[in-house]
């Protein structure tokens, strides 16, 4: 009996400790409710009673959230529902550094928060960094003298290196799952991948999205997708069309609102693949071929073009852009693009009106802002796009209909080097056969494409990285294969990215890589050597071992890529960027040889691919290499082309 009495007393004490404060607030809320009912609205104490009643209600609501975990609104000072319209993770540039924020758009204000660091097992909470009433929010600066902060962007090769590391960890995770050795190493790998994906998510965005408070304070977000920037802007502008009144939150009200964000949020995790469940689709790895046919539904003639975005490593990036179709209501682009997919699940198409008015400069990036006429997206269903046939589809956006077709080629199929049955051409034909037929040291196609790039494309931003129009590349391929007399005229008229794409395609379609199948394993071993002297001897010996047409052509393109990299401040193409583009193209083994080297199709940036990049980078960073040095123990031969 004594034990039962003690237990009962303990329970009563616990109840009192846990629930008496809540009971007290509940009783106070009921008293406040009765007072409000019997207090005239013009009484000086009425607003104070109203505020106290609302705060008490919000407190009790937050206590009861476990019972009703998914709320969509909180109560405003006027007793109205403050609805959550949109939320998501954005990168804010704050005090010169990038910060990952969770942004909440309510019906009357925009709130920027960050997750507080809490101990394991503790209830997670947000900390409000700032908020702007929508009545005070604008996208235009009121003071033109307000200087925009410098946005520091990392070199592209650092971003690519991080992608390489993430892909390698993904491969290790897959192997670890198959091995079933234990959970601890798997957890460590997943934690490491989460950290690296979070770093990538933080440092990749470069598109500025600036918002201003009418009272002078400005905030700058960085996004990776113009589609996303447009979504936020449109959602805010739609709410601003209503009759909004400026609101000022007290510290208590702000605390209650921020506290409710944890339950109100619709986006629970940062968008990285490591947050996905094991049964979720890993996305598509390979190449998506897209033909943008046409668009209709425009009310007035305009200069129109489209861009294509796909998701990659948890965020969307722009991958291709059509030509500008001038002064029309029904553009007929009919342009084909080849887009590399890295775990992609969605294709977005944005339609723009090109603006040529130089007075309309974006203050953040000093570029003319083109108007988005419409945007839409389509899920990449593997069962639909992996068909051998083209799949035609239509995206409807703001009354505009964009017609396009797409088909997908998996990574393993795209890795194949298939010899051409037509030996009279140049594509798919051994380089020794072509140079012997042409009586040249370097194939004519290589010399002409490089000459054209150096003449008018060496300062082109993203040269060799940005895809050319597939139909233009195919036209040039046919012209070179058939030795068309007008090839020089075609080259002079063709878009420079198509010419760069033709050169890459030529090396990609060689029946064996320029650095040969036979020497491929040795190149992989040589680049892995840690001793600098041993690596130098090995890598130079391997070059000496190449057939004459291969070595001369390789040195020819090597010097060209170095000249391109000299213009990096203008074209944004560093030696590492160029090695990333050309490494696999010049080294990837042919189909028969590659079976021992190519791993999972989803492992795009495998260890082999990283090594291929490093091999080319080694030679690009090496002091000028001459045939005389390489062949000093053999007969000298001319390198004139």
mmCIF file with all atom_site columns, N, CA, C and O in Angstrom, residues 166-180 185-194 274 278 600:
data_model
loop_
_atom_site.group_PDB
_atom_site.id
_atom_site.type_symbol
_atom_site.label_atom_id
_atom_site.label_alt_id
_atom_site.label_comp_id
_atom_site.label_asym_id
_atom_site.label_entity_id
_atom_site.label_seq_id
_atom_site.pdbx_PDB_ins_code
_atom_site.Cartn_x
_atom_site.Cartn_y
_atom_site.Cartn_z
_atom_site.occupancy
_atom_site.B_iso_or_equiv
_atom_site.pdbx_formal_charge
_atom_site.auth_seq_id
_atom_site.auth_comp_id
_atom_site.auth_asym_id
_atom_site.auth_atom_id
_atom_site.pdbx_PDB_model_num
ATOM 1   N N  . UNK A 1 166 ? 31.469 12.447 -55.300 1.00 0.00 ? 166 UNK A N  1
ATOM 2   C CA . UNK A 1 166 ? 30.131 11.961 -54.921 1.00 0.00 ? 166 UNK A CA 1
ATOM 3   C C  . UNK A 1 166 ? 29.788 10.697 -55.691 1.00 0.00 ? 166 UNK A C  1
ATOM 4   O O  . UNK A 1 166 ? 29.265 9.728  -55.128 1.00 0.00 ? 166 UNK A O  1
ATOM 5   N N  . UNK A 1 167 ? 30.102 10.684 -56.993 1.00 0.00 ? 167 UNK A N  1
ATOM 6   C CA . UNK A 1 167 ? 29.799 9.508  -57.812 1.00 0.00 ? 167 UNK A CA 1
ATOM 7   C C  . UNK A 1 167 ? 30.603 8.297  -57.366 1.00 0.00 ? 167 UNK A C  1
ATOM 8   O O  . UNK A 1 167 ? 30.103 7.171  -57.378 1.00 0.00 ? 167 UNK A O  1
ATOM 9   N N  . UNK A 1 168 ? 31.840 8.528  -56.967 1.00 0.00 ? 168 UNK A N  1
ATOM 10  C CA . UNK A 1 168 ? 32.665 7.422  -56.465 1.00 0.00 ? 168 UNK A CA 1
ATOM 11  C C  . UNK A 1 168 ? 32.086 6.861  -55.170 1.00 0.00 ? 168 UNK A C  1
ATOM 12  O O  . UNK A 1 168 ? 32.069 5.640  -54.967 1.00 0.00 ? 168 UNK A O  1
ATOM 13  N N  . UNK A 1 169 ? 31.616 7.749  -54.278 1.00 0.00 ? 169 UNK A N  1
ATOM 14  C CA . UNK A 1 169 ? 31.016 7.286  -53.023 1.00 0.00 ? 169 UNK A CA 1
ATOM 15  C C  . UNK A 1 169 ? 29.728 6.511  -53.306 1.00 0.00 ? 169 UNK A C  1
ATOM 16  O O  . UNK A 1 169 ? 29.453 5.490  -52.668 1.00 0.00 ? 169 UNK A O  1
ATOM 17  N N  . UNK A 1 170 ? 28.943 6.987  -54.284 1.00 0.00 ? 170 UNK A N  1
ATOM 18  C CA . UNK A 1 170 ? 27.724 6.261  -54.667 1.00 0.00 ? 170 UNK A CA 1
ATOM 19  C C  . UNK A 1 170 ? 28.067 4.843  -55.094 1.00 0.00 ? 170 UNK A C  1
ATOM 20  O O  . UNK A 1 170 ? 27.381 3.880  -54.752 1.00 0.00 ? 170 UNK A O  1
ATOM 21  N N  . UNK A 1 171 ? 29.155 4.724  -55.877 1.00 0.00 ? 171 UNK A N  1
ATOM 22  C CA . UNK A 1 171 ? 29.591 3.406  -56.340 1.00 0.00 ? 171 UNK A CA 1
ATOM 23  C C  . UNK A 1 171 ? 30.000 2.531  -55.160 1.00 0.00 ? 171 UNK A C  1
ATOM 24  O O  . UNK A 1 171 ? 29.653 1.347  -55.097 1.00 0.00 ? 171 UNK A O  1
ATOM 25  N N  . UNK A 1 172 ? 30.719 3.128  -54.194 1.00 0.00 ? 172 UNK A N  1
ATOM 26  C CA . UNK A 1 172 ? 31.135 2.379  -53.002 1.00 0.00 ? 172 UNK A CA 1
ATOM 27  C C  . UNK A 1 172 ? 29.932 1.929  -52.188 1.00 0.00 ? 172 UNK A C  1
ATOM 28  O O  . UNK A 1 172 ? 29.912 0.821  -51.648 1.00 0.00 ? 172 UNK A O  1
ATOM 29  N N  . UNK A 1 173 ? 28.931 2.801  -52.079 1.00 0.00 ? 173 UNK A N  1
ATOM 30  C CA . UNK A 1 173 ? 27.714 2.450  -51.325 1.00 0.00 ? 173 UNK A CA 1
ATOM 31  C C  . UNK A 1 173 ? 27.011 1.264  -51.965 1.00 0.00 ? 173 UNK A C  1
ATOM 32  O O  . UNK A 1 173 ? 26.554 0.337  -51.278 1.00 0.00 ? 173 UNK A O  1
ATOM 33  N N  . UNK A 1 174 ? 26.923 1.278  -53.314 1.00 0.00 ? 174 UNK A N  1
ATOM 34  C CA . UNK A 1 174 ? 26.288 0.159  -54.024 1.00 0.00 ? 174 UNK A CA 1
ATOM 35  C C  . UNK A 1 174 ? 27.044 -1.147 -53.771 1.00 0.00 ? 174 UNK A C  1
ATOM 36  O O  . UNK A 1 174 ? 26.437 -2.202 -53.535 1.00 0.00 ? 174 UNK A O  1
ATOM 37  N N  . UNK A 1 175 ? 28.369 -1.082 -53.810 1.00 0.00 ? 175 UNK A N  1
ATOM 38  C CA . UNK A 1 175 ? 29.183 -2.282 -53.560 1.00 0.00 ? 175 UNK A CA 1
ATOM 39  C C  . UNK A 1 175 ? 29.014 -2.773 -52.131 1.00 0.00 ? 175 UNK A C  1
ATOM 40  O O  . UNK A 1 175 ? 28.944 -3.973 -51.868 1.00 0.00 ? 175 UNK A O  1
ATOM 41  N N  . UNK A 1 176 ? 28.939 -1.809 -51.197 1.00 0.00 ? 176 UNK A N  1
ATOM 42  C CA . UNK A 1 176 ? 28.798 -2.160 -49.789 1.00 0.00 ? 176 UNK A CA 1
ATOM 43  C C  . UNK A 1 176 ? 27.457 -2.826 -49.513 1.00 0.00 ? 176 UNK A C  1
ATOM 44  O O  . UNK A 1 176 ? 27.362 -3.761 -48.717 1.00 0.00 ? 176 UNK A O  1
ATOM 45  N N  . UNK A 1 177 ? 26.404 -2.340 -50.200 1.00 0.00 ? 177 UNK A N  1
ATOM 46  C CA . UNK A 1 177 ? 25.068 -2.945 -50.037 1.00 0.00 ? 177 UNK A CA 1
ATOM 47  C C  . UNK A 1 177 ? 25.053 -4.386 -50.535 1.00 0.00 ? 177 UNK A C  1
ATOM 48  O O  . UNK A 1 177 ? 24.428 -5.257 -49.938 1.00 0.00 ? 177 UNK A O  1
ATOM 49  N N  . UNK A 1 178 ? 25.745 -4.612 -51.651 1.00 0.00 ? 178 UNK A N  1
ATOM 50  C CA . UNK A 1 178 ? 25.795 -5.974 -52.216 1.00 0.00 ? 178 UNK A CA 1
ATOM 51  C C  . UNK A 1 178 ? 26.618 -6.911 -51.333 1.00 0.00 ? 178 UNK A C  1
ATOM 52  O O  . UNK A 1 178 ? 26.309 -8.091 -51.198 1.00 0.00 ? 178 UNK A O  1
ATOM 53  N N  . UNK A 1 179 ? 27.670 -6.351 -50.726 1.00 0.00 ? 179 UNK A N  1
ATOM 54  C CA . UNK A 1 179 ? 28.551 -7.182 -49.896 1.00 0.00 ? 179 UNK A CA 1
ATOM 55  C C  . UNK A 1 179 ? 27.893 -7.586 -48.577 1.00 0.00 ? 179 UNK A C  1
ATOM 56  O O  . UNK A 1 179 ? 28.197 -8.648 -48.026 1.00 0.00 ? 179 UNK A O  1
ATOM 57  N N  . UNK A 1 180 ? 26.981 -6.738 -48.062 1.00 0.00 ? 180 UNK A N  1
ATOM 58  C CA . UNK A 1 180 ? 26.257 -7.004 -46.802 1.00 0.00 ? 180 UNK A CA 1
ATOM 59  C C  . UNK A 1 180 ? 27.222 -7.307 -45.644 1.00 0.00 ? 180 UNK A C  1
ATOM 60  O O  . UNK A 1 180 ? 27.023 -8.252 -44.884 1.00 0.00 ? 180 UNK A O  1
ATOM 61  N N  . UNK A 1 185 ? 30.084 0.863  -41.791 1.00 0.00 ? 185 UNK A N  1
ATOM 62  C CA . UNK A 1 185 ? 30.798 1.476  -42.923 1.00 0.00 ? 185 UNK A CA 1
ATOM 63  C C  . UNK A 1 185 ? 29.809 2.128  -43.892 1.00 0.00 ? 185 UNK A C  1
ATOM 64  O O  . UNK A 1 185 ? 30.072 3.199  -44.442 1.00 0.00 ? 185 UNK A O  1
ATOM 65  N N  . UNK A 1 186 ? 28.649 1.492  -44.083 1.00 0.00 ? 186 UNK A N  1
ATOM 66  C CA . UNK A 1 186 ? 27.618 2.042  -44.969 1.00 0.00 ? 186 UNK A CA 1
ATOM 67  C C  . UNK A 1 186 ? 27.126 3.386  -44.441 1.00 0.00 ? 186 UNK A C  1
ATOM 68  O O  . UNK A 1 186 ? 26.955 4.341  -45.210 1.00 0.00 ? 186 UNK A O  1
ATOM 69  N N  . UNK A 1 187 ? 26.932 3.477  -43.134 1.00 0.00 ? 187 UNK A N  1
ATOM 70  C CA . UNK A 1 187 ? 26.484 4.732  -42.523 1.00 0.00 ? 187 UNK A CA 1
ATOM 71  C C  . UNK A 1 187 ? 27.540 5.826  -42.684 1.00 0.00 ? 187 UNK A C  1
ATOM 72  O O  . UNK A 1 187 ? 27.208 6.994  -42.922 1.00 0.00 ? 187 UNK A O  1
ATOM 73  N N  . UNK A 1 188 ? 28.811 5.451  -42.538 1.00 0.00 ? 188 UNK A N  1
ATOM 74  C CA . UNK A 1 188 ? 29.894 6.435  -42.700 1.00 0.00 ? 188 UNK A CA 1
ATOM 75  C C  . UNK A 1 188 ? 29.936 6.968  -44.135 1.00 0.00 ? 188 UNK A C  1
ATOM 76  O O  . UNK A 1 188 ? 30.125 8.173  -44.358 1.00 0.00 ? 188 UNK A O  1
ATOM 77  N N  . UNK A 1 189 ? 29.755 6.070  -45.096 1.00 0.00 ? 189 UNK A N  1
ATOM 78  C CA . UNK A 1 189 ? 29.759 6.485  -46.505 1.00 0.00 ? 189 UNK A CA 1
ATOM 79  C C  . UNK A 1 189 ? 28.585 7.411  -46.807 1.00 0.00 ? 189 UNK A C  1
ATOM 80  O O  . UNK A 1 189 ? 28.734 8.417  -47.508 1.00 0.00 ? 189 UNK A O  1
ATOM 81  N N  . UNK A 1 190 ? 27.413 7.071  -46.262 1.00 0.00 ? 190 UNK A N  1
ATOM 82  C CA . UNK A 1 190 ? 26.226 7.898  -46.487 1.00 0.00 ? 190 UNK A CA 1
ATOM 83  C C  . UNK A 1 190 ? 26.392 9.277  -45.859 1.00 0.00 ? 190 UNK A C  1
ATOM 84  O O  . UNK A 1 190 ? 25.982 10.291 -46.447 1.00 0.00 ? 190 UNK A O  1
ATOM 85  N N  . UNK A 1 191 ? 27.001 9.318  -44.672 1.00 0.00 ? 191 UNK A N  1
ATOM 86  C CA . UNK A 1 191 ? 27.242 10.602 -44.008 1.00 0.00 ? 191 UNK A CA 1
ATOM 87  C C  . UNK A 1 191 ? 28.199 11.458 -44.830 1.00 0.00 ? 191 UNK A C  1
ATOM 88  O O  . UNK A 1 191 ? 27.995 12.660 -45.018 1.00 0.00 ? 191 UNK A O  1
ATOM 89  N N  . UNK A 1 192 ? 29.240 10.810 -45.356 1.00 0.00 ? 192 UNK A N  1
ATOM 90  C CA . UNK A 1 192 ? 30.225 11.532 -46.169 1.00 0.00 ? 192 UNK A CA 1
ATOM 91  C C  . UNK A 1 192 ? 29.583 12.064 -47.449 1.00 0.00 ? 192 UNK A C  1
ATOM 92  O O  . UNK A 1 192 ? 29.841 13.199 -47.863 1.00 0.00 ? 192 UNK A O  1
ATOM 93  N N  . UNK A 1 193 ? 28.715 11.242 -48.071 1.00 0.00 ? 193 UNK A N  1
ATOM 94  C CA . UNK A 1 193 ? 28.048 11.674 -49.295 1.00 0.00 ? 193 UNK A CA 1
ATOM 95  C C  . UNK A 1 193 ? 27.099 12.834 -49.010 1.00 0.00 ? 193 UNK A C  1
ATOM 96  O O  . UNK A 1 193 ? 27.017 13.781 -49.798 1.00 0.00 ? 193 UNK A O  1
ATOM 97  N N  . UNK A 1 194 ? 26.411 12.774 -47.877 1.00 0.00 ? 194 UNK A N  1
ATOM 98  C CA . UNK A 1 194 ? 25.507 13.867 -47.500 1.00 0.00 ? 194 UNK A CA 1
ATOM 99  C C  . UNK A 1 194 ? 26.286 15.171 -47.342 1.00 0.00 ? 194 UNK A C  1
ATOM 100 O O  . UNK A 1 194 ? 25.854 16.229 -47.811 1.00 0.00 ? 194 UNK A O  1
ATOM 101 N N  . UNK A 1 274 ? 21.230 11.730 -51.152 1.00 0.00 ? 274 UNK A N  1
ATOM 102 C CA . UNK A 1 274 ? 21.452 10.907 -49.962 1.00 0.00 ? 274 UNK A CA 1
ATOM 103 C C  . UNK A 1 274 ? 20.254 10.933 -49.020 1.00 0.00 ? 274 UNK A C  1
ATOM 104 O O  . UNK A 1 274 ? 20.157 10.108 -48.114 1.00 0.00 ? 274 UNK A O  1
ATOM 105 N N  . UNK A 1 278 ? 15.804 4.180  -50.168 1.00 0.00 ? 278 UNK A N  1
ATOM 106 C CA . UNK A 1 278 ? 16.443 3.194  -51.048 1.00 0.00 ? 278 UNK A CA 1
ATOM 107 C C  . UNK A 1 278 ? 15.533 2.740  -52.177 1.00 0.00 ? 278 UNK A C  1
ATOM 108 O O  . UNK A 1 278 ? 16.004 2.351  -53.253 1.00 0.00 ? 278 UNK A O  1
ATOM 109 N N  . UNK A 1 600 ? 29.302 0.240  -63.246 1.00 0.00 ? 600 UNK A N  1
ATOM 110 C CA . UNK A 1 600 ? 27.863 0.472  -63.367 1.00 0.00 ? 600 UNK A CA 1
ATOM 111 C C  . UNK A 1 600 ? 27.571 1.642  -64.283 1.00 0.00 ? 600 UNK A C  1
ATOM 112 O O  . UNK A 1 600 ? 28.295 2.628  -64.304 1.00 0.00 ? 600 UNK A O  1
#
